[in-house]
């Protein structure tokens, strides 16, 4: 049964236009940033990088730029699906409204709340001298039911189109392409960890630290048991370095014990964040703070998160919400997290309140986190510069 | 700074997210509640994956630079063998982004 006239006329498809505007911004951001992903490699002169690996690296750089443009097109698809949906739903609503007026002026008044689209004859509104005609009534009613059904179908079709566009977007941006290759410079581990703990880490340091330390529960289990793990050797060294255990045998009791203790601390934090009321009472946090903590707490739970990192991220977010830190720094901090490939969405979403915020920074973040430190300050400045 | 992204460029209400679709289509057979509940997450996940992919790319490529002759060939092979990026499965469509939007995100 179709929705009633009152239902249909209460719809607000214009929301989709405003979502489409946001999506178009994402599309534009990605389009603009696409070349920034590959160019740092492509722009190196032959003298700056010689060797066999240069050719494949250039190909890969072109590939990633082309791919980001493709992702941008997917966002474009989504935006146009939304715009088209708004058009077709609004059109169907208008058609029903004008047909209803037409029936009204003929004396056949639609019951606005009826899902059967009952029409009642009202001689007072009918043309001079007109009388009730069952055939005429049926004609009006059938036309109105059809238009009500068409409006309903327009919504369903739009819903399906949105789902399909989002599905394609998901297919275009699988998590697997974002999997860390695992190669990090292990010698930076100790300084990164110290900076993160002290809250002075640059976005590059934070991003590198988070990426390297984001072990899956399975990996952590293996490390704890002292078993050879699927970790890239350089990454294992980074993890050990960050824990102040560099140079030690990963199978030794000191290392496995330390890893076990860390995991324990991670789950303690998770527990603490899961208890809302107590958190409020004990730490004097506002409801917003708690909500933000909880969202991070979920990440803690999901990926066997690490204590220090959770504290750092949450602290940045809270400082931002208390105006103790200007937006630029907070955003840059979040950006580092986005570079890490997780949490960023949650925290950035919490801090900024919409996906329009973290969006323009997603690509820059990844580049900044990984490239900034290597290509010197200029690239890092570009990332930071975006928020100043 | 980025927090202003939502307000300039002459776009009204770009802060709207899919969650705002909830309740806008009362009475319809499919009232968009499922889309409203999940679409924002999908967008966020997609962006996070873009970001992570760029990181992965940079790391892989950077690790291959400034290395010894011995590992050069291995690195070249490793990059060549890396799984290629997904491609759009339909023909390229040209979605024109309004100039004002394009300029505002530069």
Short mmCIF file of C-alpha atoms in Angstrom, two decimals:
data_model
loop_
_atom_site.label_atom_id
_atom_site.label_comp_id
_atom_site.label_asym_id
_atom_site.label_seq_id
_atom_site.Cartn_x
_atom_site.Cartn_y
_atom_site.Cartn_z
CA UNK A 1 0.00 0.00 0.00
CA UNK A 2 1.40 3.37 -0.91
CA UNK A 3 2.08 6.03 1.72
CA UNK A 4 -0.71 8.52 2.27
CA UNK A 5 -0.82 11.98 0.78
CA UNK A 6 0.19 13.45 4.13
CA UNK A 7 3.16 11.10 4.31
CA UNK A 8 4.34 11.94 0.84
CA UNK A 9 4.02 15.68 1.22
CA UNK A 10 5.98 15.56 4.47
CA UNK A 11 9.04 14.16 2.77
CA UNK A 12 12.12 16.27 2.53
CA UNK A 13 14.27 15.08 -0.37
CA UNK A 14 16.26 18.33 -0.30
CA UNK A 15 18.39 16.80 2.44
CA UNK A 16 19.91 14.73 -0.33
CA UNK A 17 20.96 17.83 -2.21
CA UNK A 18 22.85 19.05 0.77
CA UNK A 19 24.48 15.65 1.25
CA UNK A 20 25.37 15.71 -2.43
CA UNK A 21 27.08 19.05 -1.90
CA UNK A 22 29.24 17.53 0.79
CA UNK A 23 30.02 14.53 -1.39
CA UNK A 24 30.96 16.84 -4.25
CA UNK A 25 33.45 18.46 -1.92
CA UNK A 26 34.98 15.08 -1.21
CA UNK A 27 35.13 14.43 -4.90
CA UNK A 28 36.83 17.76 -5.52
CA UNK A 29 39.29 17.24 -2.69
CA UNK A 30 40.34 13.87 -3.98
CA UNK A 31 40.59 15.15 -7.52
CA UNK A 32 42.85 17.95 -6.37
CA UNK A 33 44.94 15.74 -4.15
CA UNK A 34 45.26 12.80 -6.51
CA UNK A 35 48.39 14.09 -8.15
CA UNK A 36 49.90 14.95 -4.79
CA UNK A 37 50.10 11.25 -4.02
CA UNK A 38 52.16 10.22 -7.04
CA UNK A 39 54.03 13.41 -7.81
CA UNK A 40 56.58 13.31 -5.01
CA UNK A 41 57.98 10.20 -6.64
CA UNK A 42 57.42 11.18 -10.25
CA UNK A 43 59.01 14.57 -9.71
CA UNK A 44 62.30 13.20 -8.43
CA UNK A 45 65.00 13.78 -11.00
CA UNK A 46 66.95 10.90 -12.41
CA UNK A 47 69.91 11.95 -10.31
CA UNK A 48 67.87 11.95 -7.12
CA UNK A 49 66.84 8.38 -7.64
CA UNK A 50 68.63 6.03 -9.95
CA UNK A 51 68.37 2.30 -10.04
CA UNK A 52 66.17 -0.55 -11.14
CA UNK A 53 63.41 0.19 -8.69
CA UNK A 54 62.81 3.66 -10.11
CA UNK A 55 60.79 2.44 -13.10
CA UNK A 56 58.35 0.29 -11.13
CA UNK A 57 58.07 3.05 -8.53
CA UNK A 58 57.09 5.55 -11.22
CA UNK A 59 54.50 3.13 -12.56
CA UNK A 60 53.13 2.64 -9.09
CA UNK A 61 53.02 6.40 -8.57
CA UNK A 62 51.04 6.87 -11.75
CA UNK A 63 48.80 4.03 -10.68
CA UNK A 64 47.96 5.54 -7.33
CA UNK A 65 47.16 8.91 -8.83
CA UNK A 66 44.91 7.28 -11.40
CA UNK A 67 43.29 5.24 -8.68
CA UNK A 68 42.55 8.25 -6.50
CA UNK A 69 40.97 9.94 -9.51
CA UNK A 70 38.84 6.82 -9.87
CA UNK A 71 37.80 7.06 -6.22
CA UNK A 72 36.96 10.69 -6.85
CA UNK A 73 34.73 9.59 -9.73
CA UNK A 74 32.98 7.16 -7.41
CA UNK A 75 32.20 10.03 -5.11
CA UNK A 76 30.97 11.88 -8.16
CA UNK A 77 28.66 8.97 -8.96
CA UNK A 78 27.32 9.06 -5.44
CA UNK A 79 26.71 12.80 -5.62
CA UNK A 80 24.83 12.54 -8.89
CA UNK A 81 22.75 9.64 -7.58
CA UNK A 82 21.71 11.85 -4.70
CA UNK A 83 20.91 14.79 -6.94
CA UNK A 84 18.92 12.64 -9.32
CA UNK A 85 17.09 11.06 -6.41
CA UNK A 86 16.13 14.46 -5.05
CA UNK A 87 14.81 15.45 -8.49
CA UNK A 88 12.76 12.35 -9.02
CA UNK A 89 11.27 12.27 -5.53
CA UNK A 90 10.46 15.97 -5.60
CA UNK A 91 8.93 15.52 -9.05
CA UNK A 92 6.75 12.65 -7.86
CA UNK A 93 5.63 14.66 -4.85
CA UNK A 94 4.70 17.63 -7.04
CA UNK A 95 2.78 15.38 -9.42
CA UNK A 96 0.73 13.96 -6.57
CA UNK A 97 0.04 17.40 -5.18
CA UNK A 98 -1.17 18.87 -8.46
CA UNK A 99 -3.30 15.82 -9.26
CA UNK A 100 -4.87 16.14 -5.83
CA UNK A 101 -5.71 19.80 -6.49
CA UNK A 102 -7.23 18.81 -9.79
CA UNK A 103 -9.45 16.23 -8.12
CA UNK A 104 -10.36 18.77 -5.44
CA UNK A 105 -11.46 21.31 -8.00
CA UNK A 106 -13.65 18.65 -9.57
CA UNK A 107 -15.35 18.11 -6.21
CA UNK A 108 -13.63 14.84 -5.36
CA UNK A 109 -11.72 15.56 -2.19
CA UNK A 110 -8.91 13.22 -1.26
CA UNK A 111 -8.71 11.91 2.28
CA UNK A 112 -5.19 13.17 2.98
CA UNK A 113 -4.44 10.56 5.60
CA UNK A 114 -5.78 7.57 3.69
CA UNK A 115 -3.40 5.01 2.29
CA UNK A 116 -6.21 3.76 0.05
CA UNK A 117 -6.53 7.26 -1.35
CA UNK A 118 -10.26 7.45 -0.66
CA UNK A 119 -11.95 10.38 -2.37
CA UNK A 120 -15.16 11.99 -1.05
CA UNK A 121 -17.52 14.01 -3.17
CA UNK A 122 -18.17 17.51 -1.89
CA UNK A 123 -20.82 19.32 -3.96
CA UNK A 124 -19.76 22.65 -2.45
CA UNK A 125 -16.36 22.39 -4.12
CA UNK A 126 -17.58 20.81 -7.32
CA UNK A 127 -18.30 22.87 -10.42
CA UNK A 128 -21.81 24.38 -10.63
CA UNK A 129 -24.46 21.67 -11.03
CA UNK A 130 -22.12 18.69 -10.95
CA UNK A 131 -23.28 15.49 -9.30
CA UNK A 132 -21.50 12.48 -7.82
CA UNK A 133 -20.33 10.09 -10.53
CA UNK A 134 -18.86 6.76 -9.41
CA UNK A 135 -16.83 6.40 -12.60
CA UNK A 136 -15.35 9.87 -12.14
CA UNK A 137 -14.53 9.10 -8.49
CA UNK A 138 -12.78 5.92 -9.47
CA UNK A 139 -10.80 7.73 -12.14
CA UNK A 140 -9.51 10.28 -9.62
CA UNK A 141 -8.80 7.69 -6.98
CA UNK A 142 -6.93 5.40 -9.38
CA UNK A 143 -4.81 8.27 -10.65
CA UNK A 144 -3.94 9.35 -7.12
CA UNK A 145 -3.06 5.83 -5.97
CA UNK A 146 -0.79 5.49 -8.98
CA UNK A 147 0.97 8.75 -8.15
CA UNK A 148 1.32 7.82 -4.50
CA UNK A 149 2.84 4.51 -5.54
CA UNK A 150 5.12 6.28 -7.98
CA UNK A 151 6.38 8.55 -5.20
CA UNK A 152 7.02 5.52 -3.02
CA UNK A 153 8.86 3.82 -5.86
CA UNK A 154 10.98 6.90 -6.41
CA UNK A 155 12.19 6.67 -2.83
CA UNK A 156 12.92 2.97 -3.15
CA UNK A 157 14.76 3.47 -6.42
CA UNK A 158 16.82 6.25 -4.90
CA UNK A 159 17.64 4.10 -1.90
CA UNK A 160 18.77 1.30 -4.20
CA UNK A 161 20.85 3.69 -6.28
CA UNK A 162 22.55 5.11 -3.19
CA UNK A 163 23.34 1.63 -1.93
CA UNK A 164 24.73 0.63 -5.27
CA UNK A 165 26.89 3.75 -5.51
CA UNK A 166 28.21 3.17 -1.99
CA UNK A 167 28.85 -0.45 -2.83
CA UNK A 168 30.95 0.56 -5.79
CA UNK A 169 32.78 3.05 -3.65
CA UNK A 170 33.52 0.31 -1.17
CA UNK A 171 34.76 -1.97 -3.94
CA UNK A 172 37.03 0.77 -5.16
CA UNK A 173 38.53 1.43 -1.74
CA UNK A 174 39.04 -1.96 -0.11
CA UNK A 175 40.82 -2.09 3.20
CA UNK A 176 43.35 -4.46 1.66
CA UNK A 177 45.01 -1.74 -0.38
CA UNK A 178 45.55 0.20 2.79
CA UNK A 179 47.37 -2.63 4.48
CA UNK A 180 50.68 -1.53 5.83
CA UNK A 181 53.59 -2.81 3.82
CA UNK A 182 55.38 -3.16 7.05
CA UNK A 183 58.63 -1.44 6.23
CA UNK A 184 59.56 1.22 8.73
CA UNK A 185 62.81 2.74 9.81
CA UNK A 186 63.36 0.95 13.09
CA UNK A 187 65.98 3.41 14.23
CA UNK A 188 63.30 6.07 14.63
CA UNK A 189 61.26 3.99 17.05
CA UNK A 190 62.65 5.27 20.31
CA UNK A 191 62.36 8.95 19.43
CA UNK A 192 58.89 8.49 17.96
CA UNK A 193 57.65 6.73 21.06
CA UNK A 194 59.13 9.37 23.34
CA UNK A 195 57.56 12.18 21.33
CA UNK A 196 54.16 10.50 21.28
CA UNK A 197 54.26 9.95 25.02
CA UNK A 198 55.33 13.54 25.63
CA UNK A 199 52.63 14.86 23.33
CA UNK A 200 55.17 16.62 21.13
CA UNK A 201 55.03 14.25 18.18
CA UNK A 202 54.72 15.70 14.72
CA UNK A 203 51.97 14.31 12.52
CA UNK A 204 54.61 12.28 10.69
CA UNK A 205 55.95 10.77 13.90
CA UNK A 206 52.52 10.03 15.21
CA UNK A 207 51.36 8.52 11.94
CA UNK A 208 54.42 6.30 11.67
CA UNK A 209 54.17 5.23 15.28
CA UNK A 210 50.50 4.35 15.00
CA UNK A 211 50.93 2.43 11.80
CA UNK A 212 53.83 0.44 13.07
CA UNK A 213 52.26 -0.31 16.43
CA UNK A 214 48.84 -1.26 15.16
CA UNK A 215 49.14 -4.97 15.68
CA UNK A 216 46.22 -7.25 15.18
CA UNK A 217 45.20 -9.33 18.21
CA UNK A 218 46.58 -12.38 16.40
CA UNK A 219 49.96 -10.79 15.88
CA UNK A 220 50.07 -9.70 19.48
CA UNK A 221 49.25 -13.20 20.68
CA UNK A 222 52.07 -14.64 18.65
CA UNK A 223 54.53 -12.05 19.86
CA UNK A 224 53.51 -12.63 23.44
CA UNK A 225 54.07 -16.34 22.99
CA UNK A 226 57.50 -15.64 21.54
CA UNK A 227 56.57 -17.30 18.30
CA UNK A 228 57.84 -16.16 14.97
CA UNK A 229 55.20 -13.82 13.70
CA UNK A 230 54.16 -12.59 10.28
CA UNK A 231 55.48 -9.16 11.14
CA UNK A 232 57.92 -7.54 8.78
CA UNK A 233 61.33 -7.80 10.49
CA UNK A 234 61.87 -4.05 10.39
CA UNK A 235 58.51 -3.54 11.98
CA UNK A 236 59.25 -5.96 14.74
CA UNK A 237 62.44 -4.04 15.44
CA UNK A 238 60.46 -0.81 15.48
CA UNK A 239 58.00 -2.23 17.99
CA UNK A 240 60.82 -3.43 20.20
CA UNK A 241 62.60 -0.11 19.86
CA UNK A 242 59.48 1.79 20.82
CA UNK A 243 59.22 -0.30 23.96
CA UNK A 244 62.85 0.28 24.83
CA UNK A 245 63.71 -3.32 24.08
CA UNK A 246 65.76 -2.85 20.96
CA UNK A 247 68.43 -5.40 20.31
CA UNK A 248 66.79 -8.04 22.47
CA UNK A 249 65.75 -11.43 21.27
CA UNK A 250 62.01 -11.28 20.54
CA UNK A 251 61.65 -14.74 22.08
CA UNK A 252 63.21 -13.76 25.38
CA UNK A 253 61.15 -13.59 28.54
CA UNK A 254 61.79 -9.89 28.93
CA UNK A 255 60.19 -9.15 25.60
CA UNK A 256 57.21 -11.47 25.86
CA UNK A 257 56.58 -10.27 29.39
CA UNK A 258 56.63 -6.63 28.32
CA UNK A 259 54.23 -7.32 25.48
CA UNK A 260 51.86 -9.12 27.81
CA UNK A 261 51.94 -6.20 30.23
CA UNK A 262 51.19 -3.78 27.44
CA UNK A 263 48.23 -5.73 26.29
CA UNK A 264 46.99 -5.78 29.85
CA UNK A 265 47.25 -2.00 30.03
CA UNK A 266 45.39 -1.71 26.77
CA UNK A 267 42.46 -3.69 28.05
CA UNK A 268 42.48 -1.78 31.35
CA UNK A 269 41.98 1.39 29.42
CA UNK A 270 39.27 -0.20 27.41
CA UNK A 271 37.50 -1.19 30.63
CA UNK A 272 37.85 2.26 32.07
CA UNK A 273 36.39 3.91 29.01
CA UNK A 274 33.55 1.47 28.88
CA UNK A 275 32.25 2.61 32.25
CA UNK A 276 30.59 5.88 31.47
CA UNK A 277 29.25 7.00 34.79
CA UNK A 278 32.36 6.25 36.68
CA UNK A 279 34.46 8.10 34.16
CA UNK A 280 32.33 11.18 34.58
CA UNK A 281 32.44 11.04 38.32
CA UNK A 282 36.10 10.32 38.66
CA UNK A 283 37.65 12.46 36.02
CA UNK A 284 35.11 15.25 35.92
CA UNK A 285 34.58 14.87 32.25
CA UNK A 286 31.61 16.16 30.34
CA UNK A 287 29.21 13.90 28.56
CA UNK A 288 30.83 14.83 25.26
CA UNK A 289 34.23 13.84 26.54
CA UNK A 290 32.90 10.51 27.62
CA UNK A 291 31.26 9.90 24.28
CA UNK A 292 34.54 10.64 22.58
CA UNK A 293 36.43 8.39 24.92
CA UNK A 294 33.99 5.62 24.27
CA UNK A 295 34.46 5.87 20.55
CA UNK A 296 38.17 5.53 21.04
CA UNK A 297 37.55 2.78 23.55
CA UNK A 298 35.85 0.79 20.85
CA UNK A 299 38.94 1.04 18.74
CA UNK A 300 40.94 -0.06 21.70
CA UNK A 301 38.80 -3.12 21.99
CA UNK A 302 38.93 -3.91 18.32
CA UNK A 303 42.58 -3.80 17.56
CA UNK A 304 44.33 -4.65 20.78
CA UNK A 305 45.21 -1.02 21.03
CA UNK A 306 48.12 0.37 22.91
CA UNK A 307 47.81 2.39 26.01
CA UNK A 308 50.03 5.29 25.17
CA UNK A 309 48.44 5.84 21.83
CA UNK A 310 44.94 5.86 23.14
CA UNK A 311 45.86 8.43 25.73
CA UNK A 312 47.58 10.63 23.22
CA UNK A 313 44.76 10.64 20.72
CA UNK A 314 42.04 11.16 23.24
CA UNK A 315 44.01 13.89 24.88
CA UNK A 316 44.42 15.74 21.61
CA UNK A 317 40.72 15.48 20.95
CA UNK A 318 39.81 16.68 24.40
CA UNK A 319 42.22 19.58 24.27
CA UNK A 320 40.61 20.60 21.06
CA UNK A 321 37.13 20.46 22.49
CA UNK A 322 38.26 22.56 25.46
CA UNK A 323 39.76 25.19 23.14
CA UNK A 324 43.14 24.67 24.71
CA UNK A 325 44.59 23.87 21.37
CA UNK A 326 43.87 25.71 18.18
CA UNK A 327 42.04 23.83 15.48
CA UNK A 328 45.07 23.61 13.28
CA UNK A 329 47.09 21.59 15.72
CA UNK A 330 44.22 19.37 16.65
CA UNK A 331 43.42 18.73 13.06
CA UNK A 332 47.01 18.04 12.23
CA UNK A 333 47.11 15.62 15.11
CA UNK A 334 43.98 13.93 13.84
CA UNK A 335 45.46 13.87 10.41
CA UNK A 336 48.37 11.91 11.70
CA UNK A 337 45.92 9.43 13.04
CA UNK A 338 44.10 9.23 9.75
CA UNK A 339 47.45 8.49 8.20
CA UNK A 340 47.57 5.59 10.55
CA UNK A 341 44.55 4.26 8.80
CA UNK A 342 42.15 4.02 11.70
CA UNK A 343 40.79 5.90 14.67
CA UNK A 344 41.11 9.05 12.64
CA UNK A 345 37.65 8.69 11.27
CA UNK A 346 36.15 8.25 14.67
CA UNK A 347 37.99 11.00 16.43
CA UNK A 348 37.92 13.43 13.55
CA UNK A 349 34.25 12.80 13.18
CA UNK A 350 33.73 13.44 16.85
CA UNK A 351 35.77 16.62 16.81
CA UNK A 352 34.49 18.13 13.63
CA UNK A 353 31.02 16.71 13.55
CA UNK A 354 30.72 15.79 9.92
CA UNK A 355 32.60 13.96 7.27
CA UNK A 356 33.22 17.20 5.44
CA UNK A 357 36.00 17.98 7.89
CA UNK A 358 38.49 15.13 7.72
CA UNK A 359 37.87 14.67 4.09
CA UNK A 360 40.15 17.13 2.42
CA UNK A 361 42.90 15.92 4.64
CA UNK A 362 42.68 12.20 4.13
CA UNK A 363 45.14 11.99 1.30
CA UNK A 364 47.43 14.65 2.61
CA UNK A 365 47.48 12.84 5.89
CA UNK A 366 48.70 9.63 4.41
CA UNK A 367 51.34 11.40 2.42
CA UNK A 368 52.34 13.59 5.27
CA UNK A 369 52.65 10.72 7.64
CA UNK A 370 54.73 8.59 5.35
CA UNK A 371 56.49 11.02 3.08
CA UNK A 372 56.82 14.10 5.18
CA UNK A 373 59.65 12.86 7.25
CA UNK A 374 61.52 11.45 4.32
CA UNK A 375 61.23 14.25 1.85
CA UNK A 376 62.16 16.86 4.31
CA UNK A 377 60.23 19.65 5.79
CA UNK A 378 58.64 20.97 2.64
CA UNK A 379 56.11 18.23 2.35
CA UNK A 380 55.40 18.21 6.04
CA UNK A 381 54.78 21.91 5.83
CA UNK A 382 52.36 21.38 3.05
CA UNK A 383 50.33 19.03 5.19
CA UNK A 384 50.43 21.37 8.13
CA UNK A 385 49.92 24.37 5.90
CA UNK A 386 46.57 23.07 4.86
CA UNK A 387 45.22 23.80 8.31
CA UNK A 388 46.91 27.03 9.24
CA UNK B 1 41.65 26.14 8.33
CA UNK B 2 39.74 23.03 7.68
CA UNK B 3 36.95 23.68 10.11
CA UNK B 4 35.77 26.37 7.75
CA UNK B 5 35.52 23.93 4.91
CA UNK B 6 31.91 23.39 5.73
CA UNK B 7 30.89 26.98 5.52
CA UNK B 8 32.49 28.68 2.59
CA UNK B 9 32.47 28.12 -1.15
CA UNK B 10 28.87 29.20 -1.28
CA UNK B 11 27.53 25.78 -0.49
CA UNK B 12 24.59 25.54 1.78
CA UNK B 13 24.52 22.84 4.33
CA UNK B 14 27.49 20.84 3.19
CA UNK B 15 27.70 19.59 6.73
CA UNK B 16 24.76 17.31 6.08
CA UNK B 17 25.59 13.69 6.38
CA UNK B 18 23.66 10.63 5.43
CA UNK B 19 22.43 10.23 8.98
CA UNK B 20 20.16 13.19 8.35
CA UNK B 21 18.16 11.10 5.92
CA UNK B 22 16.61 9.36 8.91
CA UNK B 23 12.98 10.28 9.30
CA UNK B 24 12.79 12.31 6.12
CA UNK B 25 10.72 9.72 4.29
CA UNK B 26 8.12 8.64 6.81
CA UNK B 27 5.62 6.13 5.48
CA UNK B 28 7.66 5.10 2.45
CA UNK B 29 8.20 1.39 1.88
CA UNK B 30 11.93 1.95 2.22
CA UNK B 31 12.36 4.95 4.42
CA UNK B 32 16.12 5.18 3.99
CA UNK B 33 16.75 4.31 7.62
CA UNK B 34 19.28 1.65 6.66
CA UNK B 35 21.13 4.08 4.44
CA UNK B 36 21.01 6.71 7.15
CA UNK B 37 22.50 4.28 9.64
CA UNK B 38 25.36 2.97 7.57
CA UNK B 39 26.31 5.32 4.77
CA UNK B 40 28.41 7.74 6.80
CA UNK B 41 30.50 4.89 8.10
CA UNK B 42 31.04 3.64 4.58
CA UNK B 43 32.20 7.07 3.47
CA UNK B 44 34.53 7.37 6.44
CA UNK B 45 35.93 3.89 5.89
CA UNK B 46 36.50 4.64 2.26
CA UNK B 47 38.40 7.81 3.07
CA UNK B 48 40.45 6.10 5.73
CA UNK B 49 41.36 3.43 3.21
CA UNK B 50 42.40 6.03 0.67
CA UNK B 51 44.61 7.57 3.26
CA UNK B 52 46.06 4.25 4.30
CA UNK B 53 46.67 3.27 0.71
CA UNK B 54 48.67 6.40 0.12
CA UNK B 55 50.68 5.61 3.24
CA UNK B 56 51.28 2.07 2.07
CA UNK B 57 52.35 3.34 -1.32
CA UNK B 58 54.78 5.84 0.13
CA UNK B 59 56.29 3.34 2.48
CA UNK B 60 56.79 0.76 -0.18
CA UNK B 61 58.32 3.18 -2.61
CA UNK B 62 60.46 4.96 -0.07
CA UNK B 63 61.84 1.74 1.27
CA UNK B 64 63.10 1.01 -2.21
CA UNK B 65 65.02 4.22 -2.52
CA UNK B 66 68.56 4.86 -1.36
CA UNK B 67 69.39 1.25 -0.89
CA UNK B 68 72.23 -0.97 -1.90
CA UNK B 69 72.78 -2.40 -5.33
CA UNK B 70 72.07 -5.88 -4.03
CA UNK B 71 68.56 -5.12 -2.91
CA UNK B 72 67.67 -2.91 -5.85
CA UNK B 73 66.45 -5.73 -8.04
CA UNK B 74 64.50 -7.26 -5.20
CA UNK B 75 62.83 -3.95 -4.51
CA UNK B 76 62.01 -3.43 -8.18
CA UNK B 77 60.36 -6.84 -8.26
CA UNK B 78 58.51 -6.21 -5.07
CA UNK B 79 56.97 -3.00 -6.39
CA UNK B 80 56.13 -4.60 -9.71
CA UNK B 81 54.46 -7.51 -7.95
CA UNK B 82 52.39 -5.37 -5.64
CA UNK B 83 48.68 -5.88 -6.07
CA UNK B 84 47.40 -3.32 -8.51
CA UNK B 85 44.88 -0.76 -7.44
CA UNK B 86 41.21 -1.45 -8.07
CA UNK B 87 39.79 0.03 -11.21
CA UNK B 88 36.33 1.34 -11.79
CA UNK B 89 34.28 -1.40 -13.38
CA UNK B 90 32.26 0.93 -15.51
CA UNK B 91 33.44 3.36 -18.11
CA UNK B 92 34.83 6.59 -16.81
CA UNK B 93 32.21 9.20 -16.27
CA UNK B 94 33.06 12.81 -16.13
CA UNK B 95 31.44 14.41 -13.15
CA UNK B 96 32.09 18.07 -13.36
CA UNK B 97 32.82 19.65 -10.03
CA UNK B 98 31.68 23.25 -9.95
CA UNK B 99 34.61 25.60 -10.24
CA UNK B 100 33.82 27.31 -6.97
CA UNK B 101 34.08 23.98 -5.16
CA UNK B 102 37.21 23.01 -7.00
CA UNK B 103 38.92 26.27 -6.06
CA UNK B 104 37.82 26.08 -2.47
CA UNK B 105 39.64 22.83 -1.79
CA UNK B 106 42.93 23.67 -3.44
#
